[in-house]
Short mmCIF file of C-alpha atoms and ligand atoms in Angstrom, two decimals:
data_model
loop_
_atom_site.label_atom_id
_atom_site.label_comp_id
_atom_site.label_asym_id
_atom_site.label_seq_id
_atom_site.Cartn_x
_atom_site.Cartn_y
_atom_site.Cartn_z
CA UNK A 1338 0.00 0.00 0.00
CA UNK A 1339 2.75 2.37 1.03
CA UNK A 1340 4.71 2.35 -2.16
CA UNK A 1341 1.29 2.13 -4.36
CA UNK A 1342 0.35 5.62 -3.22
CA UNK A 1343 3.81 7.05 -2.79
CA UNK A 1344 4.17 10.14 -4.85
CA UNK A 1345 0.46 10.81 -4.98
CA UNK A 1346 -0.38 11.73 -1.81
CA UNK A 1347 -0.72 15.58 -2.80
CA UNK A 1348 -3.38 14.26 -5.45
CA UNK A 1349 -4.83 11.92 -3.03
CA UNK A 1350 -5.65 14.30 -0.68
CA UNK A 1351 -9.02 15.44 0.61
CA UNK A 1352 -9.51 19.03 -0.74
CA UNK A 1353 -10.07 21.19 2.46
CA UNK A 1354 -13.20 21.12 3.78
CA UNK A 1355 -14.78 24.91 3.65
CA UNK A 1356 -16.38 25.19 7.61
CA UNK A 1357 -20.30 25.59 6.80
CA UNK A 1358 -21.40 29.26 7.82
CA UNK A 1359 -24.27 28.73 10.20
CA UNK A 1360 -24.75 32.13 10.31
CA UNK A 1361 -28.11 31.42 8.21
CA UNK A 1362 -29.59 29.88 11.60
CA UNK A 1363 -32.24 31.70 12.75
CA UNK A 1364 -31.08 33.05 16.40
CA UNK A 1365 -32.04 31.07 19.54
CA UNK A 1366 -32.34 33.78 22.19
CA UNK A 1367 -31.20 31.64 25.47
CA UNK A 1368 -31.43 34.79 27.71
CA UNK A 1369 -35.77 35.14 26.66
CA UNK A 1370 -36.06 31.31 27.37
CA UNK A 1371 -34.24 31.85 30.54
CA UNK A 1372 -36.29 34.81 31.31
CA UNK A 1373 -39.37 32.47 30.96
CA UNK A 1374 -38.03 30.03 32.76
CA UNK A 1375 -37.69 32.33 36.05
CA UNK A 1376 -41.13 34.08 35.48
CA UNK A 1377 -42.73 31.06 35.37
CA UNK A 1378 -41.31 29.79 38.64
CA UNK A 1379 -42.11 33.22 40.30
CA UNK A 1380 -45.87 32.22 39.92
CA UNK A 1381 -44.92 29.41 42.15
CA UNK A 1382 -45.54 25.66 42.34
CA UNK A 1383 -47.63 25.27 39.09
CA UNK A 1384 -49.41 21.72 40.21
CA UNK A 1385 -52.54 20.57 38.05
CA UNK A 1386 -55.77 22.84 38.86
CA UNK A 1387 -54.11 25.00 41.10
CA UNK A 1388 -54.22 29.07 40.74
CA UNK A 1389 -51.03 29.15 39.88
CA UNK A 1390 -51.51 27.06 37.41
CA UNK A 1391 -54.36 29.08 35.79
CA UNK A 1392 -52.38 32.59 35.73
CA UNK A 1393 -49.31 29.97 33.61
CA UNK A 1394 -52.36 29.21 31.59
CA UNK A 1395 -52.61 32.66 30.63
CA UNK A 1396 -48.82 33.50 30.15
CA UNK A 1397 -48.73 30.98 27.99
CA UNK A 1398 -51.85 31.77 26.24
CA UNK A 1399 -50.16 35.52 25.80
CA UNK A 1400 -46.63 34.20 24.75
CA UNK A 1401 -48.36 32.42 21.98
CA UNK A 1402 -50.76 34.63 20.71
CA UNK A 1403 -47.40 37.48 20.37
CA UNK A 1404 -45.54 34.94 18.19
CA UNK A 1405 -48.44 34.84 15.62
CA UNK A 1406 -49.59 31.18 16.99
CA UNK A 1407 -53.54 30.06 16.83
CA UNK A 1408 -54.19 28.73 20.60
CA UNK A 1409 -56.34 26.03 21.45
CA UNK A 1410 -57.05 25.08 25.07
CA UNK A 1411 -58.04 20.95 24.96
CA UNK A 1412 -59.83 21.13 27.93
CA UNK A 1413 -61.88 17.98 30.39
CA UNK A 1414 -61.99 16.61 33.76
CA UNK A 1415 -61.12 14.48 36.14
CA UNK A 1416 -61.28 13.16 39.68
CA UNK A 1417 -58.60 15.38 42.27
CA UNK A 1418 -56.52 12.06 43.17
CA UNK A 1419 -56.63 13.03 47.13
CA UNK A 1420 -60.09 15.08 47.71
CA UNK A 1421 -62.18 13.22 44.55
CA UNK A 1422 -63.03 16.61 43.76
CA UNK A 1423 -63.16 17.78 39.50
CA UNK A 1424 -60.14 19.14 38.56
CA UNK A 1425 -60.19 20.51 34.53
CA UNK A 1426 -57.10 19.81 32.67
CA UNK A 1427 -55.72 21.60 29.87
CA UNK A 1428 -53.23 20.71 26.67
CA UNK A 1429 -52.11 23.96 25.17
CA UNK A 1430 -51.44 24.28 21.55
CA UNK A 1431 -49.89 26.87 19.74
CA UNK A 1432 -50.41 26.09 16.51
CA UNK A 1433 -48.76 27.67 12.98
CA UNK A 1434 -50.16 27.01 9.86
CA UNK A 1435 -53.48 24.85 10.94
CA UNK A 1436 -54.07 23.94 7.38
CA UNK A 1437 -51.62 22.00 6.73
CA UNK A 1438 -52.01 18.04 6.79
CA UNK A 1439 -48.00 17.42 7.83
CA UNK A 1440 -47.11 18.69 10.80
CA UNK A 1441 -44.21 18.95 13.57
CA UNK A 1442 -45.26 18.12 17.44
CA UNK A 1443 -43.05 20.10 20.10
CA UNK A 1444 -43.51 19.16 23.33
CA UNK A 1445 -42.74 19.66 27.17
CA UNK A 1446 -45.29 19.49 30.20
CA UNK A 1447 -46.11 22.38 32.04
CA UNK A 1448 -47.63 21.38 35.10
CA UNK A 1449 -45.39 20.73 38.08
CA UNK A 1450 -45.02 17.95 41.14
CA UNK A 1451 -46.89 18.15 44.24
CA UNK A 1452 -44.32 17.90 46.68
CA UNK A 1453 -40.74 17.47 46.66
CA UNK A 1454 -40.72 14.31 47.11
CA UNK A 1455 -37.48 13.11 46.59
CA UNK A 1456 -35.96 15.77 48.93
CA UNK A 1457 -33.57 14.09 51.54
CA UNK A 1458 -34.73 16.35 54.00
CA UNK A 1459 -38.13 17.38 53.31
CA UNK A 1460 -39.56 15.17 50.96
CA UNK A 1461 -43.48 17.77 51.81
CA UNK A 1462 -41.89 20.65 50.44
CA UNK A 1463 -43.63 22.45 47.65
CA UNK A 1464 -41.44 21.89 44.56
CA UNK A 1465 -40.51 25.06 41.97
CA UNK A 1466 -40.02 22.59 39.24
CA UNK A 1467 -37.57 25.04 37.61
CA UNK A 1468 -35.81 22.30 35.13
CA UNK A 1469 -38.31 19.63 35.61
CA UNK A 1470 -41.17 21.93 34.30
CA UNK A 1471 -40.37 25.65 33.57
CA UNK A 1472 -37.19 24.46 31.40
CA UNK A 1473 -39.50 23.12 28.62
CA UNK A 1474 -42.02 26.20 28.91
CA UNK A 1475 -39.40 28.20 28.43
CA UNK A 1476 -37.57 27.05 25.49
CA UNK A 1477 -40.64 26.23 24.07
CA UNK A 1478 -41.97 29.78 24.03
CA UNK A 1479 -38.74 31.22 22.62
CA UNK A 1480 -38.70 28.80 20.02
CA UNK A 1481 -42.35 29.70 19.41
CA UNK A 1482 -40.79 33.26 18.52
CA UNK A 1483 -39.05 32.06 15.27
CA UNK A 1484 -41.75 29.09 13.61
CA UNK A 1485 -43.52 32.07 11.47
CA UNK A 1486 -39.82 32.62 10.37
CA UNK A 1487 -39.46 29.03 9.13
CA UNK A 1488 -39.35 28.22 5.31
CA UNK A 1489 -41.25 24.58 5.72
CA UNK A 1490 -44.03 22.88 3.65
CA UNK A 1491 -44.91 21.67 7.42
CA UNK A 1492 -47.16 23.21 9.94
CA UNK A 1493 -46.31 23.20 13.51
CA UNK A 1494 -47.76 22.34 16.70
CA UNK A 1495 -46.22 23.05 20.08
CA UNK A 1496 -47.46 21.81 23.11
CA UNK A 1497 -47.78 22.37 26.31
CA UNK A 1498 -49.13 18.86 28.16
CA UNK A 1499 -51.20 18.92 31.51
CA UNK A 1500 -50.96 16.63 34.64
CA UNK A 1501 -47.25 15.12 33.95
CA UNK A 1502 -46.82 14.58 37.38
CA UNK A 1503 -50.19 14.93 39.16
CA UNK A 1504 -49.09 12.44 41.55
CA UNK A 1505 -49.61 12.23 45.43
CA UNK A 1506 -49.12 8.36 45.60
CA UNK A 1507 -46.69 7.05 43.56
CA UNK A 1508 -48.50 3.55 43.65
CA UNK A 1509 -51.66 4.47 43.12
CA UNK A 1510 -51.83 7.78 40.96
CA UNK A 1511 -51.48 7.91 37.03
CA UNK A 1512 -48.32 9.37 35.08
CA UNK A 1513 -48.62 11.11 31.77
CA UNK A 1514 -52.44 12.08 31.98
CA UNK A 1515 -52.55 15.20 29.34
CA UNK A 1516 -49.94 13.12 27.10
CA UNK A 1517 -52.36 9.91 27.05
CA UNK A 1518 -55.29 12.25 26.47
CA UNK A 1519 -53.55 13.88 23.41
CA UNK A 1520 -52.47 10.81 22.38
CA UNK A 1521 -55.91 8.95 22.78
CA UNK A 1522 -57.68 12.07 20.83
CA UNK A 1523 -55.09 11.93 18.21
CA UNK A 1524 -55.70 8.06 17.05
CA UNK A 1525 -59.31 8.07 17.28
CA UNK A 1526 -60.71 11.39 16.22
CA UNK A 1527 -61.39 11.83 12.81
CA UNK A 1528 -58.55 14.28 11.93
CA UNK A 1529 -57.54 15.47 8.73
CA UNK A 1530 -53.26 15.97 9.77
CA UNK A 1531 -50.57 13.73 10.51
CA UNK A 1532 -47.19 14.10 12.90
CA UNK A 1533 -44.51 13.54 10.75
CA UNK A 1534 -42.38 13.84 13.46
CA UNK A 1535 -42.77 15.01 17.22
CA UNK A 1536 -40.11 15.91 19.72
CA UNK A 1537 -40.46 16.29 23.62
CA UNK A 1538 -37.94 18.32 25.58
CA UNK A 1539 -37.86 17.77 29.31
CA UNK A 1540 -35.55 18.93 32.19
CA UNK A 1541 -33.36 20.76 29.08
CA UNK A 1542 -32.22 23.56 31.29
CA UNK A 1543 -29.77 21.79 33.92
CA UNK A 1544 -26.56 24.44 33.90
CA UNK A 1545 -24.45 21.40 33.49
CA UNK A 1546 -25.42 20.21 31.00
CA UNK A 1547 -25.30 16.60 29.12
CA UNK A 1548 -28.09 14.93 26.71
CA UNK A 1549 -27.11 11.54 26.37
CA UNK A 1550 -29.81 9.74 23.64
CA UNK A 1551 -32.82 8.74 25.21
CA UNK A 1552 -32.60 4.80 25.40
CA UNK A 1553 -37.01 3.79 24.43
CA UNK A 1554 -36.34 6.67 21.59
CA UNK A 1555 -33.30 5.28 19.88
CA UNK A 1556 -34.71 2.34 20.22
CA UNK A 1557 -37.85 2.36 18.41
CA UNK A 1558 -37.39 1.47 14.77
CA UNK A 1559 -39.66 4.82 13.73
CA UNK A 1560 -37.57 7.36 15.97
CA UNK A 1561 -34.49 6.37 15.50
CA UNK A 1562 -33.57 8.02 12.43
CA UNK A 1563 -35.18 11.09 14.49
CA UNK A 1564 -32.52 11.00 17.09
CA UNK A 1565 -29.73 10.21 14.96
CA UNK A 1566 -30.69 13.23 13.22
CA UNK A 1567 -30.62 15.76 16.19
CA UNK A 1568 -27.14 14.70 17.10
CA UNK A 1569 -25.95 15.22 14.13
CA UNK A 1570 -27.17 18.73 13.79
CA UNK A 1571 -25.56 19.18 17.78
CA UNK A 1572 -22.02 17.91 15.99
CA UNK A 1573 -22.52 20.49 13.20
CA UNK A 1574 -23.27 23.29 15.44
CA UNK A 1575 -20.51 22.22 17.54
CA UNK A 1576 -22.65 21.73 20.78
CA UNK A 1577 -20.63 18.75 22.39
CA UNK A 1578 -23.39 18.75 25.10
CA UNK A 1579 -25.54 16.52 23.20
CA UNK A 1580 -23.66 12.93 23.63
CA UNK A 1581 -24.33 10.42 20.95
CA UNK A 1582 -24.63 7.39 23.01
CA UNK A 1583 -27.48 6.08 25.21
CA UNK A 1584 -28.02 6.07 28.74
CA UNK A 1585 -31.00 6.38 30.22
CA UNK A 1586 -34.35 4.49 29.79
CA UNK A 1587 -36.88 7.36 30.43
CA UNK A 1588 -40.49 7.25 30.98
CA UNK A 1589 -41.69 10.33 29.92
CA UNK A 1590 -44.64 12.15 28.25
CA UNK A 1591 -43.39 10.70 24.79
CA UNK A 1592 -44.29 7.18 25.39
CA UNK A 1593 -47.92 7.37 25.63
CA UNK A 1594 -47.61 9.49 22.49
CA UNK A 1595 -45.39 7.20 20.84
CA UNK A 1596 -47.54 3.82 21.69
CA UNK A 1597 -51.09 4.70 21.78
CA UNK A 1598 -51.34 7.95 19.66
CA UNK A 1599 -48.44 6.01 17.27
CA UNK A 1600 -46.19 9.62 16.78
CA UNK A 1601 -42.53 9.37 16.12
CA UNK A 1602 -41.30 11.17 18.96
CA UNK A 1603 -38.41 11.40 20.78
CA UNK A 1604 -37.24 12.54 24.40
CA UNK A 1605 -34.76 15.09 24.50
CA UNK A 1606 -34.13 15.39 28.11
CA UNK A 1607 -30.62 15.44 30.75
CA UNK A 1608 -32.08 13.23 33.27
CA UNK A 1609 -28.89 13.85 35.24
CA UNK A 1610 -29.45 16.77 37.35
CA UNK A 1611 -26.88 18.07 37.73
CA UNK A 1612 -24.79 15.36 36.73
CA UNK A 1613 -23.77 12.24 36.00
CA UNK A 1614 -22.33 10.06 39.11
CA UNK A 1615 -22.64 9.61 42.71
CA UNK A 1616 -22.77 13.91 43.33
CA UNK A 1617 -25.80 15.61 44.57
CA UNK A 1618 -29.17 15.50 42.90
CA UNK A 1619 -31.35 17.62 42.33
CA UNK A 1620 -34.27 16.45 40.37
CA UNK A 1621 -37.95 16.53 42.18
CA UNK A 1622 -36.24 18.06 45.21
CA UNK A 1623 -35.78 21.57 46.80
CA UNK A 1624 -32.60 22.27 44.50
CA UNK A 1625 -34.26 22.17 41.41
CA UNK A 1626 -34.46 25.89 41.38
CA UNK A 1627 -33.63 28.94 38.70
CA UNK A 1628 -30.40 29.23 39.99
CA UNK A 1629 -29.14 25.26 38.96
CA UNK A 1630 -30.57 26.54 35.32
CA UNK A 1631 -28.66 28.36 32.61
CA UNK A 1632 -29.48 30.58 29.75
CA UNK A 1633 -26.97 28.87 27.76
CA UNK A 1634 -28.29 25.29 28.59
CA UNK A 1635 -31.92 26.74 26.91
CA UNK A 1636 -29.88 28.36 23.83
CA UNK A 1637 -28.10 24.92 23.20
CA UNK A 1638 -31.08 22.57 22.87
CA UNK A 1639 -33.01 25.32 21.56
CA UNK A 1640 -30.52 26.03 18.37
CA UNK A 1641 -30.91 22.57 17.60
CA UNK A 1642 -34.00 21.47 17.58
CA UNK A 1643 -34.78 24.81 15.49
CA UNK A 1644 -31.53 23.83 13.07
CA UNK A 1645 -32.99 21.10 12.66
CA UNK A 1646 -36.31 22.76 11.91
CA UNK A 1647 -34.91 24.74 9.50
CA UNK A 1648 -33.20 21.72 7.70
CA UNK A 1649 -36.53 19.90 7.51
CA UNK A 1650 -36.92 18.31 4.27
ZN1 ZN B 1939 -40.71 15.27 37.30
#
């Protein structure tokens, strides 16, 4: 091999690769997600039904309506898992484009834990739900900001999903219940669109942060491509943050959508808060305040997963 090539390696040579200007990407503003992030939390604890849940309602209702999205509140009841009492539930949309058949889901839930229940020391607190909440508001509302901007054949949906964590028993109360509903709606109505693809962000503001590939959404033969995708456009925008190997199996809002509604969506989430290893953690305790959030955290994810909107073919 050696002497085949000798004297041609100048020929042989890769001609230099010209870096690709990504200076056409539409600009991410981590500082406004941020901002959301910590008015949000300043309503305090934002659990299903509760008041402070109704005036998030309403800032995200406003949000929308500023970025030039249609909103629709899907709206029904259900039994308060303690008292028995009706509690109404409600799946935000934001929606761009509502004519159009193929269409983009963006996800996060916006309603937050009951207690802190995984605090060492006092597992009754009310919990802020800064990253495991407000994160995916947040980004979510900034990206909003920029989908009127997008040259795509595809509408867009983003969503903001109801009673994630409406849990006071871990045993006996259901996960996921404004996913499933979505979900349920989705396969049986008799609508006239399609998700082409869908993508969930959860706990996406962690200041230290590291997205390893959700393991249920690499796995699935319909998402995969989906996630392989992302991390390529992290690579390209040089955001070394997003790690393209698997390590966490996550139950989140996605699989609901995924298995009964049949969407190909994916989790994009750092379930290590704040990080990998035997340290401190944070999530569904006390800590998981605006302070152990970053701007920059928001503006990472969020430049990606609207790079990879704009790519969209
Ligand atoms: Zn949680």
């Amino acid at each position: 091999m050696m002497a085949l090539n000798r004297g041609k390696e100048e020929e042989a040579a890769p001609p230099t690769a010209k870096p690709e200007d990504l200076s056409r990407y539409l600009p991410f503003d981590g500082n406004k997600a941020y901002q959301h992030l910590v008015d949000v939390c300043k309503l305090g604890p934002r659990v299903s039904g509760s008041q402070a849940m109704k005036l998030q309602q309403d800032y995200i209702q406003k949000a929308l309506t500023a970025a030039g999205a249609q909103v629709q509140f899907q709206s029904w009841d259900i039994r308060h898992p303690e008292t028995g009492q009706p509690v109404t539930l409600s799946n935000i949309f934001g929606r761009f484009h509502p004519e159009r058949t193929e269409r983009i889901l963006l996800a996060c839930h916006y309603d937050t834990r009951p207690y802190a229940d995984e605090d060492p020391d006092n597992p009754k607190a009310p919990f802020i739900g800064a990253n495991d909440g407000a994160s995916g508001v947040g980004l979510l509302l900034e990206l909003a900001r920029h989908i009127d901007k997008l040259d795509t054949k595809y509408g867009v949906d983003i969503v903001f999903l109801d009673a994630e964590e409406f849990i006071f028993d871990r045993e006996r109360d259901p996960f996921f219940v404004g996913s499933t509903y979505l979900a349920e709606k989705y396969r049986n109505a008799d609508i006239n669109f399609r998700y082409k693809w869908g993508i969930l962000v959860d706990m996406v503001g962690d200041k230290d942060l590291q997205i390893y590939q959700e393991r249920n959404s690499i796995s699935w033969r319909d998402t995969r491509p989906l996630v392989i995708d992302i991390w390529r456009v992290a690579k390209k925008l040089n955001i070394p943050e997003f790690v393209s190997r698997p390590r966490h199996t996550v139950n989140d809002d996605h699989v609901p959508l995924h298995d009964i509604g049949g969407i190909p969506i994916i989790d994009i989430i750092d379930f290590d808060y704040p990080s990998p290893g035997y340290g401190p953690k944070y999530w569904h305790t006390t800590k998981d305040v605006p302070e152990n959030c970053s701007a920059d955290s928001l503006a990472k994810v969020g430049k990606v997963i609207l790079t990879w909107l704009q790519e969209l073919e």
